[in-house]
XYZ file of C-alpha atoms in Angstrom:
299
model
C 44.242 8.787 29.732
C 46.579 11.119 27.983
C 48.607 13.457 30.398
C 48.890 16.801 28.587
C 51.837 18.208 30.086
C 54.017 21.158 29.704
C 57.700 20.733 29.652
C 60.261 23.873 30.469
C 63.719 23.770 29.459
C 66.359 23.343 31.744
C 67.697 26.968 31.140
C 63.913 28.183 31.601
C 64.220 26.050 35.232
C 67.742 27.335 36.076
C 66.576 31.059 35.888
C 63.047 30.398 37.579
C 63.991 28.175 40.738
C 64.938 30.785 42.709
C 62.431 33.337 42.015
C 59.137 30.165 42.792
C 57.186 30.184 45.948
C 55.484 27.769 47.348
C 52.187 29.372 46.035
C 53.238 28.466 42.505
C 54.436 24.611 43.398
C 51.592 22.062 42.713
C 53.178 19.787 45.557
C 51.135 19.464 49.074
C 54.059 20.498 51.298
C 55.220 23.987 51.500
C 58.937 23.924 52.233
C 59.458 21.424 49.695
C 61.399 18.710 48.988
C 64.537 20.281 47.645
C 64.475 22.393 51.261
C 64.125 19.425 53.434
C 65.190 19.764 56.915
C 68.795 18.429 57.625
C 69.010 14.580 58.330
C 65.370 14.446 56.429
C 65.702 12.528 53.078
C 64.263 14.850 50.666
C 61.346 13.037 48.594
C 58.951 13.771 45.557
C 56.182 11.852 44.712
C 54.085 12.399 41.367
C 50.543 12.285 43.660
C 49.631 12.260 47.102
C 48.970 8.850 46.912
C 52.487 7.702 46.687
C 53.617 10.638 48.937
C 51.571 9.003 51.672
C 52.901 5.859 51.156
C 56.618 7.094 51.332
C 55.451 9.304 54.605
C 54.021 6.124 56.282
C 57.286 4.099 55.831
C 59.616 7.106 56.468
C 57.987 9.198 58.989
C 60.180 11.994 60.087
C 62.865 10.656 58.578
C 61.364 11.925 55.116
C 61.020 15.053 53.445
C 57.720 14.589 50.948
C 56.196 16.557 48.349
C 53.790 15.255 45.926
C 53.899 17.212 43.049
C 49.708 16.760 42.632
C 47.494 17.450 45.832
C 44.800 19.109 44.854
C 41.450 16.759 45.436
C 39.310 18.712 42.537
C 42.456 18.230 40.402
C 41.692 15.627 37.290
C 45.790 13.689 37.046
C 45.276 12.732 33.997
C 45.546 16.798 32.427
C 48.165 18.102 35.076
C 50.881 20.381 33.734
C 54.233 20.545 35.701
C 55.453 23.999 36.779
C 59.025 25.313 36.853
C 59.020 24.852 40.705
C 57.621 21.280 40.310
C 60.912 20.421 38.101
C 63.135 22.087 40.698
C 61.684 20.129 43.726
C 62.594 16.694 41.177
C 66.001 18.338 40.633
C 66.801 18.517 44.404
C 64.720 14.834 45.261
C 67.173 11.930 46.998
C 64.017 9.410 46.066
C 60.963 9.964 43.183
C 58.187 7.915 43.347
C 56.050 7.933 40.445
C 53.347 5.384 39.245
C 53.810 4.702 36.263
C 52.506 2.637 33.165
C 51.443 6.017 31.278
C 49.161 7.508 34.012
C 52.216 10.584 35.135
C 54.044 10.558 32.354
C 54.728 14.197 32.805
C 56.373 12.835 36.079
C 58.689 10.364 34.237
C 60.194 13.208 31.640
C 60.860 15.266 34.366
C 62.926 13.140 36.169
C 64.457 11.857 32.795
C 65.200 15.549 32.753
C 66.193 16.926 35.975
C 66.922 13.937 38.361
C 68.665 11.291 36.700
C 70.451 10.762 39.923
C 68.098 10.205 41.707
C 66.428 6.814 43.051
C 63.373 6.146 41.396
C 60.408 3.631 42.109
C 57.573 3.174 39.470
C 54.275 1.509 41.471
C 53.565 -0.252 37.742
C 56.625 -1.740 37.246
C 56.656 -3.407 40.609
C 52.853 -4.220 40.023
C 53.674 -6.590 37.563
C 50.538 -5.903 35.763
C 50.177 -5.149 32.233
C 47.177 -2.876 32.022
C 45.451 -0.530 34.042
C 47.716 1.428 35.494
C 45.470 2.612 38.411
C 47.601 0.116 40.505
C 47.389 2.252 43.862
C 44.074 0.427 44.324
C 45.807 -2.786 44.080
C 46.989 -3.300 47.880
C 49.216 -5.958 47.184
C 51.473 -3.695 44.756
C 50.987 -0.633 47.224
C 52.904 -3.387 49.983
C 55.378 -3.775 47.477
C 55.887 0.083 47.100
C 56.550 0.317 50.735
C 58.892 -2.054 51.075
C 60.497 -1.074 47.678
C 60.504 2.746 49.049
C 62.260 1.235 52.708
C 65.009 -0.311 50.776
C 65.646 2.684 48.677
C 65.486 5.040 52.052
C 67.586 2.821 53.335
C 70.486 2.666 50.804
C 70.467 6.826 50.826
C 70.124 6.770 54.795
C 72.088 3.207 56.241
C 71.596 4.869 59.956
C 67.741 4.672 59.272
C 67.248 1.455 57.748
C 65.736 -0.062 60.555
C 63.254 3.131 60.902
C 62.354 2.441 57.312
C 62.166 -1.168 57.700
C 59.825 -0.788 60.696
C 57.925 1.853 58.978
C 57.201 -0.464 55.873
C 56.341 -3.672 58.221
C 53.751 -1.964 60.201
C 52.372 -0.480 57.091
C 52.152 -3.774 55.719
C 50.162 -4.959 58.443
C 47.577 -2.197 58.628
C 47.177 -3.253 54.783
C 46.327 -6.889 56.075
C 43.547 -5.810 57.933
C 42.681 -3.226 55.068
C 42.514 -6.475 52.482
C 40.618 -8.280 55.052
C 38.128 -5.772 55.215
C 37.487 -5.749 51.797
C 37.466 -9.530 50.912
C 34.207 -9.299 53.668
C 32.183 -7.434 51.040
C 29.646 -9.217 49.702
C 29.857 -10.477 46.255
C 27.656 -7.671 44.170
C 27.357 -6.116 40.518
C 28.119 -2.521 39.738
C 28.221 -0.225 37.078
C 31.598 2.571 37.582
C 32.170 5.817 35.846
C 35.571 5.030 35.451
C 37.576 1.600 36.269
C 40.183 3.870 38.701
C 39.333 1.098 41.594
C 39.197 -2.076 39.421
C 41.708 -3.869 41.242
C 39.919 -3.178 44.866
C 36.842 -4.337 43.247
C 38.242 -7.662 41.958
C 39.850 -7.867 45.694
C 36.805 -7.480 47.039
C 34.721 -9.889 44.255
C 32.260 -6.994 42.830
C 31.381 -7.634 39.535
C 31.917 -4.510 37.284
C 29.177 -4.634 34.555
C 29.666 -1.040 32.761
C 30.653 -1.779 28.805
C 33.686 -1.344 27.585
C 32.655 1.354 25.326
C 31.787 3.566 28.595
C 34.564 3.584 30.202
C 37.160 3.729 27.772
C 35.466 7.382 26.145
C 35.777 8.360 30.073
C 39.672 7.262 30.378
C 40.383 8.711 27.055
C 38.099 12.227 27.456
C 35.899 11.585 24.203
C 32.238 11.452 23.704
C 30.513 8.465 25.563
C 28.620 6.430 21.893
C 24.899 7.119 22.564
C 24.399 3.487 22.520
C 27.280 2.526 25.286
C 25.783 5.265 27.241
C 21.896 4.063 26.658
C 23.133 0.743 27.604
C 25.316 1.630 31.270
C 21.973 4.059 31.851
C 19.822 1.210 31.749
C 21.689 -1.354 34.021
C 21.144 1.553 36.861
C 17.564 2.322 35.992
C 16.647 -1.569 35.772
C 18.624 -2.226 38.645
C 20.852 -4.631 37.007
C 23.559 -3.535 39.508
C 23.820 -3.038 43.290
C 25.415 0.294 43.603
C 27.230 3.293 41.138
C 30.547 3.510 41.832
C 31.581 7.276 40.667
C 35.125 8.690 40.261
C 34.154 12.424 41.500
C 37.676 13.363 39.903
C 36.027 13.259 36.624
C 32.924 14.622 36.628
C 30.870 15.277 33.209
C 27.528 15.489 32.041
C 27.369 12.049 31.092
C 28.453 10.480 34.821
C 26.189 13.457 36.175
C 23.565 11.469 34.486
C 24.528 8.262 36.219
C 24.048 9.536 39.660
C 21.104 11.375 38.804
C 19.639 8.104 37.719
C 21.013 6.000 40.373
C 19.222 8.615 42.999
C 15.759 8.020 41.075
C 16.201 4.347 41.415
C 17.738 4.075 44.873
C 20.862 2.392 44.207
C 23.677 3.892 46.530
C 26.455 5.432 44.757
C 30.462 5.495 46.217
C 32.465 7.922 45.180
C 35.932 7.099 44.930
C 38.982 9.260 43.935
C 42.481 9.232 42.136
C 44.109 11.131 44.599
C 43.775 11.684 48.627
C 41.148 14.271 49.419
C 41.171 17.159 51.435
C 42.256 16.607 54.956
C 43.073 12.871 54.186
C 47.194 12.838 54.978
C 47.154 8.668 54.862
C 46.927 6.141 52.512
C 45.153 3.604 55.033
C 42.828 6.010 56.654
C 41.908 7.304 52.703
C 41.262 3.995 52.018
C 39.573 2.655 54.167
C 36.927 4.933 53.797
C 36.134 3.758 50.883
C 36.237 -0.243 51.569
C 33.807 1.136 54.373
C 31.547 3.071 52.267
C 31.721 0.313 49.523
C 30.706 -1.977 52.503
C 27.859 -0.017 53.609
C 26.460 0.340 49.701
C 26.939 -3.618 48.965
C 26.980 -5.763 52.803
C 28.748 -7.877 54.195
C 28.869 -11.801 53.483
C-alpha cells in the first residue's frame, strides 16, 4: 500500500523539537529515544514490531521507540509528526522495514539521521515482493542478529549482551517455527496477504484471488466479481478458516466474517503491528501460530 505521509522541513523540526511532548510523539515509549538514559543506546524503530525485536536483543542496554504503536492504527496511512523526526534525529540505530511498506520512515532518516546506523528487515529478507517480511521468521532471525552487530559496533562493551540477546532470541524463534510447521496442511481465504510468509511456513494454502487482495493492499474498490468469487469460497466452504487483518477493516472484509460466522468456519485475526499490552515479538506471535492452530489442527 501507499504510505501517505507528511514531511516537515528541517527548519519547521528545529523550531518544534523543543516545544513536543510525548503526547504528540506517535512512538510507544514516553521518554523517547533521543532522551535515552545514559549508557542506553538510543533506538527508533518505524513499528513496534521491529522495536520489539531490537528490545529482545538489547534489553536494558537499549533505548526504543517505535515511531507507530497504536494497535487500531492502519501503517500503511501513518503521517510522521515533528517529534517523530526529532526522536530519528537523536537515534544511534533505525530500524525500519522496508521494501515500500514505511516509506515515510526511510525519508525521514534520509532527512534527519544520515548518521545514523540503519537496518531495513527487506533488504536482509532477500525477498523481492511482499514486503510484510516480519511474518517471515527466518528474516526476523536475521534482523536480530543484524541489530546485535550494529549495537555492538556503537556499544563494543556490550557486544556480548547483544550477542546473547540475539542467540536466545533466535532460539525462542526455533521453537516458534516449529510450532507452526505442526499446523496441519489447510486452505484459507485472507483479507489481506500481511501473514503470507507464516502461512507458506506453516503449508496453508491461501485461495483468495488476486483481484481481492490487491484492491485491499492498494485501498480501492474490491471488483464485484473478485469479491462474489472470495464470498463464495467461505460460504461453500471451499476453505478451512478466514484469516482477517483487523488493521484494515472495511465493509467488504466485514462481509467476510459475517459470512464465515453463518457458515462456521473460524476466523484468525492477525495484525500489522503488536497489539495492546503485547511488548514481545515471540509472545505476539505466538498467539497467533496458536490461534491459527486451534482454527486449522494439528498434523
Amino acid at each position: 500500500m501507499t504510505v501517505r505521509t507528511t514531511l516537515i522541513t528541517a527548519v519547521a523540526v528545529l523550531g518544534l523539537t523543543t516545544a513536543c511532548g510525548s503526547a504528540d510523539q506517535g512512538g510507544s515509549d514516553s521518554s523517547g529515544a533521543a532522551d535515552a538514559p545514559a549508557g542506553a543506546v538510543s533506538v527508533v524503530a518505524s513499528t513496534n514490531v521491529w522495536g520489539s525485536v531490537v528490545k529482545a536483543v538489547g534489553g536494558s542496554d537499549v533505548e526504543v521507540e517505535a515511531l507507530i504503536d497504536d494497535p487500531s492504527a492502519d501503517p500503511h496511512s501513518f503521517e510522521s509528526k515533528p517529534a517523530d523526526i526529532a526522536a530519528v534525529a537523536g537515534a544511534k540505530l533505525v530500524v525500519g522495514n522496508g521494501g515500500g511498506y514505511d516509506d515515510f520512515f526511510d525519508k525521514i532518516v534520509d532527512e534527519s539521521a544520515q548518521a545514523a546506523k540503519r537496518v531495513d528487515a527487506f533488504a536482509l529478507s532477500g525477498k523481492e515482493e511482499n514486503e510484510h517480511v516480519w511474518y517471515d521468521l527466518a528474516t526476523v532471525r536475521k534482523v536480530a542478529d543484524k541489530v546485535a552487530e550494529e549495537l555492538s559496533a556503537i556499544a563494543p562493551d556490550k557486544k556480548d549482551a547483544f550477542t546473547k540477546g540475539a542467540a536466545d532470541f533466535g532460539v525462542a524463534l526455533d521453537g516458534l517455527t516449529a510450532k507452526a510447521e505442526q499446523i496441519k496442511p489447510a486452505k484459507v481465504v485472507v483479507t489481506e496477504p500481511v501473514p503470507a510468509y507464516l502461512l507458506e511456513l506453516a503449508g496453508v494454502e491461501d485461495l483468495t484471488p488476486g483481484e481481492f487482495t490487491e484492491a485491499i493492499e492498494n485501498e480501492t474498490d474490491v471488483p464485484v466479481a473478485a469479491a462474489a468469487a472470495t464470498g463464495d469460497l467461505i460460504v461453500n466452504k471451499q476453505v478451512n478458516a478466514l484469516i482477517n487483518n483487523t488493521q484494515t477493516e472495511n465493509a467488504v472484509t466485514n462481509d467476510l466474517v459475517a459470512k464465515a460466522g453463518t457458515a462456521g468456519l473460524p476466523v484468525v485475526g492477525m495484525t500489522e503491528t503488536l497489539p495492546e499490552g503485547v511488548t514481545g515479538y515471540v509472545e505476539w506471535m505466538t498467539k497467533q501460530v496458536d490461534e491459527l492452530t486451534a482454527a486449522l489442527g494439528t498434523k
